[in-house]
mmCIF file of C-alpha atoms in Angstrom:
data_model
loop_
_atom_site.group_PDB
_atom_site.id
_atom_site.type_symbol
_atom_site.label_atom_id
_atom_site.label_comp_id
_atom_site.label_asym_id
_atom_site.label_seq_id
_atom_site.Cartn_x
_atom_site.Cartn_y
_atom_site.Cartn_z
ATOM 1 C CA MET A 1 -0.071 0.125 -0.078
ATOM 2 C CA ASN A 2 1.558 3.388 -1.072
ATOM 3 C CA SER A 3 2.002 5.916 1.937
ATOM 4 C CA ARG A 4 -0.704 8.189 2.178
ATOM 5 C CA ARG A 5 0.309 11.920 1.297
ATOM 6 C CA TYR A 6 -1.008 14.167 4.652
ATOM 7 C CA SER A 7 -1.315 18.130 4.031
ATOM 8 C CA ILE A 8 -0.902 19.681 7.956
ATOM 9 C CA ILE A 9 -3.124 23.277 7.945
ATOM 10 C CA ILE A 10 -2.573 25.615 10.771
ATOM 11 C CA PRO A 11 -4.124 28.763 10.870
ATOM 12 C CA VAL A 12 -2.157 31.222 12.827
ATOM 13 C CA TYR A 13 -2.836 34.650 14.483
ATOM 14 C CA ASN A 14 -0.465 36.310 16.232
ATOM 15 C CA ARG A 15 1.218 33.603 17.909
ATOM 16 C CA PRO A 16 4.560 32.979 16.171
ATOM 17 C CA ASP A 17 6.232 31.524 19.410
ATOM 18 C CA GLU A 18 3.616 28.818 19.426
ATOM 19 C CA LEU A 19 3.993 27.778 16.143
ATOM 20 C CA GLU A 20 7.480 27.467 16.606
ATOM 21 C CA GLU A 21 6.752 24.984 19.268
ATOM 22 C CA LEU A 22 4.291 23.182 16.938
ATOM 23 C CA LEU A 23 6.675 22.885 13.854
ATOM 24 C CA GLY A 24 9.567 21.298 16.072
ATOM 25 C CA CYS A 25 6.943 18.665 16.586
ATOM 26 C CA LEU A 26 6.296 18.319 13.317
ATOM 27 C CA ALA A 27 10.010 18.419 12.266
ATOM 28 C CA VAL A 28 10.692 15.265 14.494
ATOM 29 C CA GLN A 29 7.672 13.274 13.167
ATOM 30 C CA THR A 30 8.350 9.462 12.309
ATOM 31 C CA TYR A 31 6.013 9.411 9.565
ATOM 32 C CA ARG A 32 7.503 11.910 6.636
ATOM 33 C CA ASN A 33 5.223 12.045 3.845
ATOM 34 C CA PHE A 34 3.574 15.209 4.540
ATOM 35 C CA GLU A 35 3.641 18.824 3.941
ATOM 36 C CA VAL A 36 2.693 21.788 6.312
ATOM 37 C CA VAL A 37 0.357 24.569 5.124
ATOM 38 C CA ILE A 38 0.636 27.672 7.576
ATOM 39 C CA VAL A 39 -2.203 30.335 6.611
ATOM 40 C CA GLU A 40 -1.528 33.480 8.496
ATOM 41 C CA ASP A 41 -4.676 35.098 9.048
ATOM 42 C CA GLY A 42 -3.789 38.430 8.991
ATOM 43 C CA SER A 43 -1.703 38.747 12.177
ATOM 44 C CA LYS A 44 0.029 41.730 13.408
ATOM 45 C CA ILE A 45 3.102 39.967 14.745
ATOM 46 C CA LYS A 46 3.400 37.343 11.815
ATOM 47 C CA ALA A 47 5.233 33.697 11.612
ATOM 48 C CA ASP A 48 6.755 33.829 8.393
ATOM 49 C CA GLU A 49 10.411 34.321 9.703
ATOM 50 C CA VAL A 50 9.593 31.287 12.132
ATOM 51 C CA VAL A 51 8.764 29.743 9.060
ATOM 52 C CA LYS A 52 11.550 30.217 7.349
ATOM 53 C CA THR A 53 13.544 28.718 9.830
ATOM 54 C CA PHE A 54 12.269 25.116 9.085
ATOM 55 C CA SER A 55 12.208 25.764 5.389
ATOM 56 C CA ASP A 56 14.962 22.807 5.551
ATOM 57 C CA LYS A 57 13.756 20.913 7.998
ATOM 58 C CA LEU A 58 9.714 20.878 6.835
ATOM 59 C CA ASP A 59 7.990 20.734 3.580
ATOM 60 C CA ILE A 60 6.304 23.841 4.899
ATOM 61 C CA TYR A 61 4.378 26.340 2.918
ATOM 62 C CA TYR A 62 3.044 29.969 3.983
ATOM 63 C CA HIS A 63 0.448 32.052 3.143
ATOM 64 C CA TYR A 64 -0.709 35.362 4.091
ATOM 65 C CA LYS A 65 -4.741 36.734 3.917
ATOM 66 C CA GLU A 66 -6.693 39.472 5.185
ATOM 67 C CA ASN A 67 -8.200 38.578 9.016
ATOM 68 C CA GLY A 68 -11.499 36.754 8.436
ATOM 69 C CA GLY A 69 -11.414 34.105 11.435
ATOM 70 C CA GLN A 70 -10.181 30.596 11.581
ATOM 71 C CA GLY A 71 -12.951 28.492 9.638
ATOM 72 C CA PHE A 72 -12.083 30.718 6.779
ATOM 73 C CA ALA A 73 -8.054 30.459 7.211
ATOM 74 C CA ARG A 74 -8.631 26.730 7.059
ATOM 75 C CA ASN A 75 -10.306 26.919 3.926
ATOM 76 C CA HIS A 76 -7.850 29.129 2.577
ATOM 77 C CA GLY A 77 -5.552 26.140 3.484
ATOM 78 C CA PHE A 78 -7.701 23.700 1.971
ATOM 79 C CA GLU A 79 -7.491 25.040 -1.534
ATOM 80 C CA ARG A 80 -3.707 25.357 -1.914
ATOM 81 C CA ALA A 81 -2.816 21.668 -0.111
ATOM 82 C CA ALA A 82 -1.625 19.075 -2.458
ATOM 83 C CA GLY A 83 -2.107 16.131 -0.037
ATOM 84 C CA ASP A 84 -5.032 12.837 -0.025
ATOM 85 C CA TYR A 85 -5.641 13.778 3.547
ATOM 86 C CA PHE A 86 -6.100 17.166 5.540
ATOM 87 C CA ILE A 87 -5.223 17.493 9.378
ATOM 88 C CA LEU A 88 -6.319 20.293 11.288
ATOM 89 C CA LEU A 89 -4.176 21.743 14.375
ATOM 90 C CA ASP A 90 -4.255 24.569 16.311
ATOM 91 C CA SER A 91 -1.131 26.446 16.805
ATOM 92 C CA ASP A 92 -1.040 26.434 20.421
ATOM 93 C CA ALA A 93 -0.957 22.302 20.311
ATOM 94 C CA LEU A 94 1.725 19.857 20.611
ATOM 95 C CA ILE A 95 2.299 16.407 19.412
ATOM 96 C CA GLU A 96 4.531 13.041 19.945
ATOM 97 C CA PRO A 97 6.820 12.337 17.544
ATOM 98 C CA ASN A 98 4.477 9.249 16.230
ATOM 99 C CA TYR A 99 1.175 10.949 15.955
ATOM 100 C CA LEU A 100 1.145 10.663 11.983
ATOM 101 C CA SER A 101 2.338 7.266 12.190
ATOM 102 C CA ILE A 102 -0.355 6.381 14.451
ATOM 103 C CA VAL A 103 -3.042 8.320 12.310
ATOM 104 C CA GLU A 104 -1.682 6.378 8.945
ATOM 105 C CA ASN A 105 -1.727 2.661 10.972
ATOM 106 C CA ARG A 106 -5.466 3.431 12.216
ATOM 107 C CA LEU A 107 -6.693 4.730 8.273
ATOM 108 C CA ASN A 108 -4.892 1.816 6.815
ATOM 109 C CA THR A 109 -6.643 -0.419 9.183
ATOM 110 C CA ASP A 110 -9.908 1.072 9.771
ATOM 111 C CA TYR A 111 -10.586 3.619 7.208
ATOM 112 C CA VAL A 112 -12.766 6.827 8.346
ATOM 113 C CA ASP A 113 -13.153 10.108 5.927
ATOM 114 C CA LEU A 114 -13.266 12.045 9.258
ATOM 115 C CA TYR A 115 -11.545 11.706 12.088
ATOM 116 C CA GLY A 116 -10.724 13.562 15.561
ATOM 117 C CA GLY A 117 -8.491 13.150 18.649
ATOM 118 C CA PRO A 118 -8.441 14.463 21.946
ATOM 119 C CA ASP A 119 -6.363 16.786 24.100
ATOM 120 C CA THR A 120 -4.511 16.722 27.301
ATOM 121 C CA ASP A 121 -2.088 18.672 29.378
ATOM 122 C CA HIS A 122 1.732 18.663 28.989
ATOM 123 C CA PRO A 123 4.276 18.189 32.315
ATOM 124 C CA SER A 124 5.491 21.510 30.986
ATOM 125 C CA PHE A 125 2.336 23.372 31.287
ATOM 126 C CA THR A 126 1.821 25.847 34.387
ATOM 127 C CA PRO A 127 -0.861 24.641 37.181
ATOM 128 C CA ILE A 128 -3.576 27.089 35.766
ATOM 129 C CA GLN A 129 -3.150 25.669 32.388
ATOM 130 C CA LYS A 130 -3.348 21.674 33.487
ATOM 131 C CA ALA A 131 -6.271 22.721 35.723
ATOM 132 C CA ILE A 132 -8.181 24.327 32.307
ATOM 133 C CA SER A 133 -6.884 21.257 30.616
ATOM 134 C CA TYR A 134 -8.823 19.115 33.140
ATOM 135 C CA SER A 135 -12.058 21.313 33.404
ATOM 136 C CA MET A 136 -12.048 21.128 29.382
ATOM 137 C CA THR A 137 -12.072 17.064 29.654
ATOM 138 C CA SER A 138 -13.730 15.760 32.991
ATOM 139 C CA VAL A 139 -16.675 14.114 33.017
ATOM 140 C CA PHE A 140 -17.578 16.586 35.870
ATOM 141 C CA THR A 141 -18.150 19.689 33.371
ATOM 142 C CA THR A 142 -18.820 19.998 29.782
ATOM 143 C CA GLY A 143 -15.602 18.335 28.941
ATOM 144 C CA GLY A 144 -17.451 14.832 29.685
ATOM 145 C CA ILE A 145 -18.913 15.043 26.357
ATOM 146 C CA ARG A 146 -16.017 15.982 24.325
ATOM 147 C CA GLY A 147 -13.166 13.524 22.764
ATOM 148 C CA LYS A 148 -15.596 10.541 23.345
ATOM 149 C CA LYS A 149 -16.480 7.750 20.763
ATOM 150 C CA SER A 150 -20.000 8.171 21.393
ATOM 151 C CA ASN A 151 -21.407 10.946 24.359
ATOM 152 C CA MET A 152 -24.097 12.282 25.801
ATOM 153 C CA GLY A 153 -24.114 15.110 23.011
ATOM 154 C CA GLY A 154 -24.963 12.757 20.068
ATOM 155 C CA THR A 155 -22.583 11.369 17.396
ATOM 156 C CA PHE A 156 -19.300 12.314 17.728
ATOM 157 C CA HIS A 157 -18.176 15.280 16.304
ATOM 158 C CA PRO A 158 -14.268 15.846 15.407
ATOM 159 C CA ARG A 159 -13.054 19.451 16.478
ATOM 160 C CA SER A 160 -10.887 21.555 14.863
ATOM 161 C CA PHE A 161 -8.000 21.777 17.164
ATOM 162 C CA ASN A 162 -7.397 18.332 16.209
ATOM 163 C CA MET A 163 -9.025 17.029 13.056
ATOM 164 C CA GLY A 164 -8.257 14.867 9.756
ATOM 165 C CA LEU A 165 -10.572 14.676 6.958
ATOM 166 C CA SER A 166 -10.229 13.708 3.541
ATOM 167 C CA ARG A 167 -9.732 15.418 0.045
ATOM 168 C CA LYS A 168 -13.572 14.056 -0.620
ATOM 169 C CA VAL A 169 -14.843 15.407 2.556
ATOM 170 C CA TRP A 170 -13.637 18.998 1.493
ATOM 171 C CA GLU A 171 -14.955 18.743 -1.865
ATOM 172 C CA ARG A 172 -18.386 17.497 -1.051
ATOM 173 C CA THR A 173 -18.542 20.327 1.796
ATOM 174 C CA GLY A 174 -16.962 23.088 0.727
ATOM 175 C CA GLY A 175 -15.052 23.466 3.413
ATOM 176 C CA PHE A 176 -16.202 25.212 6.737
ATOM 177 C CA LEU A 177 -19.267 27.096 6.214
ATOM 178 C CA THR A 178 -18.757 29.579 9.162
ATOM 179 C CA SER A 179 -15.286 31.314 10.425
ATOM 180 C CA ARG A 180 -16.835 31.369 13.879
ATOM 181 C CA MET A 181 -19.192 30.482 16.192
ATOM 182 C CA GLY A 182 -18.851 26.870 16.199
ATOM 183 C CA GLU A 183 -17.148 26.286 12.741
ATOM 184 C CA ASP A 184 -16.063 23.190 13.579
ATOM 185 C CA ILE A 185 -19.055 21.384 14.726
ATOM 186 C CA LEU A 186 -20.845 22.879 11.695
ATOM 187 C CA PHE A 187 -18.201 21.524 9.373
ATOM 188 C CA SER A 188 -18.657 18.076 11.292
ATOM 189 C CA ILE A 189 -22.486 18.049 11.029
ATOM 190 C CA ALA A 190 -22.378 18.869 7.225
ATOM 191 C CA ALA A 191 -19.775 15.931 6.606
ATOM 192 C CA LEU A 192 -21.948 13.387 8.629
ATOM 193 C CA ARG A 193 -25.347 14.151 6.726
ATOM 194 C CA LEU A 194 -23.607 13.776 3.748
ATOM 195 C CA GLY A 195 -23.070 10.135 4.765
ATOM 196 C CA PHE A 196 -19.309 10.165 5.868
ATOM 197 C CA LYS A 197 -18.299 8.364 9.229
ATOM 198 C CA SER A 198 -16.630 9.698 11.772
ATOM 199 C CA ALA A 199 -14.554 8.469 14.369
ATOM 200 C CA LEU A 200 -12.166 9.115 17.417
ATOM 201 C CA ILE A 201 -8.477 7.828 17.443
ATOM 202 C CA PRO A 202 -7.789 8.362 21.206
ATOM 203 C CA GLU A 203 -4.096 7.385 20.672
ATOM 204 C CA ALA A 204 -3.739 10.465 18.307
ATOM 205 C CA PHE A 205 -3.958 12.893 20.998
ATOM 206 C CA ILE A 206 -2.539 16.691 21.399
ATOM 207 C CA TYR A 207 -1.509 18.797 24.184
ATOM 208 C CA HIS A 208 -3.701 21.719 24.223
ATOM 209 C CA LYS A 209 -2.085 25.157 25.990
ATOM 210 C CA ARG A 210 -5.194 26.370 25.776
ATOM 211 C CA ARG A 211 -5.571 30.187 27.845
ATOM 212 C CA THR A 212 -3.110 30.725 30.543
ATOM 213 C CA GLN A 213 -5.313 32.984 32.871
ATOM 214 C CA PHE A 214 -8.828 32.654 33.873
ATOM 215 C CA GLY A 215 -10.148 35.662 32.457
ATOM 216 C CA ALA A 216 -9.081 34.771 29.231
ATOM 217 C CA PHE A 217 -10.766 31.255 29.761
ATOM 218 C CA PHE A 218 -13.805 32.910 30.958
ATOM 219 C CA ARG A 219 -14.023 34.909 28.044
ATOM 220 C CA GLN A 220 -13.334 31.674 25.290
ATOM 221 C CA LEU A 221 -16.452 29.817 27.401
ATOM 222 C CA LYS A 222 -18.776 32.490 27.058
ATOM 223 C CA PHE A 223 -17.861 32.483 23.066
ATOM 224 C CA PHE A 224 -18.142 28.923 22.887
ATOM 225 C CA GLY A 225 -21.975 29.161 24.934
ATOM 226 C CA ARG A 226 -22.670 31.759 22.241
ATOM 227 C CA ALA A 227 -21.821 29.162 19.581
ATOM 228 C CA ARG A 228 -23.814 26.413 20.747
ATOM 229 C CA ILE A 229 -26.678 28.750 20.069
ATOM 230 C CA ASN A 230 -25.519 29.701 16.336
ATOM 231 C CA ILE A 231 -25.183 26.073 15.827
ATOM 232 C CA ALA A 232 -28.858 25.628 16.376
ATOM 233 C CA ARG A 233 -29.468 28.336 14.162
ATOM 234 C CA TYR A 234 -28.148 26.113 11.204
ATOM 235 C CA TYR A 235 -29.023 22.847 12.676
ATOM 236 C CA PRO A 236 -31.991 23.073 15.157
ATOM 237 C CA ASP A 237 -32.147 19.363 16.381
ATOM 238 C CA GLU A 238 -28.478 19.266 17.196
ATOM 239 C CA LEU A 239 -29.366 21.679 20.279
ATOM 240 C CA LYS A 240 -29.596 18.768 23.007
ATOM 241 C CA LEU A 241 -30.475 19.032 26.745
ATOM 242 C CA VAL A 242 -27.319 18.206 27.897
ATOM 243 C CA HIS A 243 -26.205 21.533 26.295
ATOM 244 C CA THR A 244 -28.476 23.276 28.920
ATOM 245 C CA PHE A 245 -26.590 21.849 31.744
ATOM 246 C CA PRO A 246 -23.935 24.919 32.219
ATOM 247 C CA LEU A 247 -26.792 27.222 32.777
ATOM 248 C CA LEU A 248 -29.121 25.280 34.584
ATOM 249 C CA PHE A 249 -25.710 24.679 36.940
ATOM 250 C CA THR A 250 -24.959 28.762 37.120
ATOM 251 C CA LEU A 251 -28.567 29.446 37.878
ATOM 252 C CA GLY A 252 -28.783 26.440 40.616
ATOM 253 C CA VAL A 253 -25.655 27.929 41.707
ATOM 254 C CA CYS A 254 -26.721 31.758 42.061
ATOM 255 C CA SER A 255 -30.090 30.859 43.318
ATOM 256 C CA ILE A 256 -28.569 28.892 46.571
ATOM 257 C CA PRO A 257 -28.527 32.204 48.828
ATOM 258 C CA LEU A 258 -31.926 33.286 48.068
ATOM 259 C CA TRP A 259 -33.706 29.953 49.317
ATOM 260 C CA TYR A 260 -32.177 30.801 52.715
ATOM 261 C CA PHE A 261 -34.856 33.859 52.425
ATOM 262 C CA ILE A 262 -37.140 31.739 50.594
ATOM 263 C CA PHE A 263 -36.921 28.274 51.967
ATOM 264 C CA GLU A 264 -34.430 27.877 54.460
ATOM 265 C CA PRO A 265 -33.778 23.936 54.101
ATOM 266 C CA PHE A 266 -33.458 24.356 50.611
ATOM 267 C CA PHE A 267 -30.747 26.918 51.423
ATOM 268 C CA TYR A 268 -28.880 24.070 53.111
ATOM 269 C CA LEU A 269 -29.621 21.584 50.874
ATOM 270 C CA GLY A 270 -28.275 23.853 47.891
ATOM 271 C CA LEU A 271 -24.501 24.380 49.889
ATOM 272 C CA TRP A 272 -24.733 20.565 50.726
ATOM 273 C CA PHE A 273 -24.973 19.673 47.113
ATOM 274 C CA LEU A 274 -22.587 21.926 46.041
ATOM 275 C CA ALA A 275 -19.780 20.961 48.679
ATOM 276 C CA ILE A 276 -20.312 17.207 47.233
ATOM 277 C CA TYR A 277 -19.768 18.391 43.821
ATOM 278 C CA VAL A 278 -16.509 20.678 45.131
ATOM 279 C CA ALA A 279 -15.383 17.562 46.661
ATOM 280 C CA LEU A 280 -15.811 15.039 43.749
ATOM 281 C CA LEU A 281 -13.528 17.789 41.506
ATOM 282 C CA PHE A 282 -10.925 17.905 43.709
ATOM 283 C CA ILE A 283 -10.833 14.167 44.302
ATOM 284 C CA ASP A 284 -11.160 13.723 40.815
ATOM 285 C CA ALA A 285 -8.536 16.307 39.530
ATOM 286 C CA PHE A 286 -6.164 15.023 42.537
ATOM 287 C CA ARG A 287 -6.287 11.621 40.945
ATOM 288 C CA LYS A 288 -5.450 12.585 37.626
ATOM 289 C CA THR A 289 -2.776 15.107 38.429
ATOM 290 C CA LYS A 290 -1.349 14.054 41.134
ATOM 291 C CA SER A 291 -0.888 18.001 42.370
ATOM 292 C CA ALA A 292 -3.023 18.952 45.052
ATOM 293 C CA GLU A 293 -2.525 22.825 43.601
ATOM 294 C CA VAL A 294 -3.573 21.805 40.447
ATOM 295 C CA ALA A 295 -7.014 20.204 42.096
ATOM 296 C CA PHE A 296 -7.565 23.065 43.726
ATOM 297 C CA LEU A 297 -7.106 25.440 40.850
ATOM 298 C CA SER A 298 -9.501 22.915 38.952
ATOM 299 C CA ILE A 299 -12.453 23.662 40.954
ATOM 300 C CA GLY A 300 -11.996 27.520 39.780
ATOM 301 C CA ALA A 301 -11.657 25.903 36.325
ATOM 302 C CA ALA A 302 -14.818 24.272 36.538
ATOM 303 C CA PHE A 303 -17.047 26.992 37.805
ATOM 304 C CA VAL A 304 -15.386 29.322 35.302
ATOM 305 C CA GLN A 305 -16.097 27.107 32.264
ATOM 306 C CA LEU A 306 -19.406 26.216 33.472
ATOM 307 C CA PHE A 307 -20.382 29.792 34.276
ATOM 308 C CA GLY A 308 -18.930 31.300 31.318
ATOM 309 C CA TYR A 309 -20.392 28.755 28.649
ATOM 310 C CA GLY A 310 -24.036 29.395 30.807
ATOM 311 C CA ILE A 311 -24.166 33.164 30.599
ATOM 312 C CA GLY A 312 -23.021 32.878 26.540
ATOM 313 C CA PHE A 313 -25.531 30.379 26.296
ATOM 314 C CA VAL A 314 -28.469 32.323 27.615
ATOM 315 C CA GLN A 315 -27.133 35.568 26.064
ATOM 316 C CA GLU A 316 -27.082 33.999 22.289
ATOM 317 C CA GLY A 317 -30.095 32.399 23.254
ATOM 318 C CA TRP A 318 -32.005 35.729 24.293
ATOM 319 C CA LYS A 319 -30.557 37.559 21.175
ATOM 320 C CA ARG A 320 -32.006 34.508 19.241
ATOM 321 C CA LEU A 321 -35.641 34.981 20.435
ATOM 322 C CA TRP A 322 -35.559 38.020 18.988
ATOM 323 C CA GLU A 323 -33.992 38.001 15.766
ATOM 324 C CA ASN A 324 -35.290 36.948 12.217
ATOM 325 C CA LYS A 325 -35.329 33.314 12.347
ATOM 326 C CA SER A 326 -33.575 33.238 8.941
ATOM 327 C CA HIS A 327 -30.367 34.857 10.240
ATOM 328 C CA ARG A 328 -27.217 32.795 10.201
ATOM 329 C CA GLU A 329 -24.009 34.029 12.101
ATOM 330 C CA THR A 330 -21.091 33.047 10.064
ATOM 331 C CA GLY A 331 -18.867 35.169 13.043
ATOM 332 C CA ALA A 332 -16.878 36.515 10.443
ATOM 333 C CA ALA A 333 -17.231 40.130 11.941
ATOM 334 C CA ILE A 334 -17.018 38.657 15.380
ATOM 335 C CA GLU A 335 -13.453 39.271 17.566
ATOM 336 C CA TYR A 336 -12.692 36.037 18.828
ATOM 337 C CA PRO A 337 -11.717 36.134 22.486
ATOM 338 C CA SER A 338 -8.011 36.935 23.709
#
């Protein structure tokens, strides 16, 4: 069997240092039949000089475009890629040297046109980054419906921070329909409804840096909550009961003090449930990270995640109630939170 030619497409926006680390990972891949397509999405801090330093280590191509968001930047890469199979990675990712070998072996034994891989933290990450990573992958938060072969959110939808797709998928879907606001899930839904099969490749994981401060993490998750409503603008049936969990959690926690004045037993009952939840978070995070500091920070990360998502969800949901029902948000004119 001839080895597959991969095109690794990486949009980048003002992150040359992170890109350099990712390119360093790609330069030592054990599987070598691939090209790297960098799409600079209107950055003020460009990565062209970083790309030049890898010109003798990688088959790498650099393209600059005006800023329009990551979805359209990936489309720009699709149009210029020469591979049989495309892999999308975020610029804040790190991968092991055998990542491409794992993907190639899996596609040779059990081929799919669309795959996703999970994300985790790296030993070099800061305690806050590790706590955020825990929160984004935990069963005690919305992370429990991500990175699973099947989950409460329905059919597995690969996410663009770590996604692979055949050239045929791109040709049939036409690429990303939106640039931001749930663009990767919308893309996965479109591919699945065309009859393509998706799969999780658990071993093809990335180390995902994510945010380094809780404030930036909150803004990102608020955007994710808004994005879930935007997905429902295109596919109303994709809005599941489980997606309301962060909002219900937020309302439940915020209502606890009120119960002291309304019906005192419910106040203490709420505190009891909240204490159990916090204890479970700490125990599970400590078991996984082996760090009391990270476990403590994970409690804060979980609350930031659920509150951020819940507030964004209700904010965009309220907007949806009053807007023209034919409205579809592409996100191209919306600034992604930093």
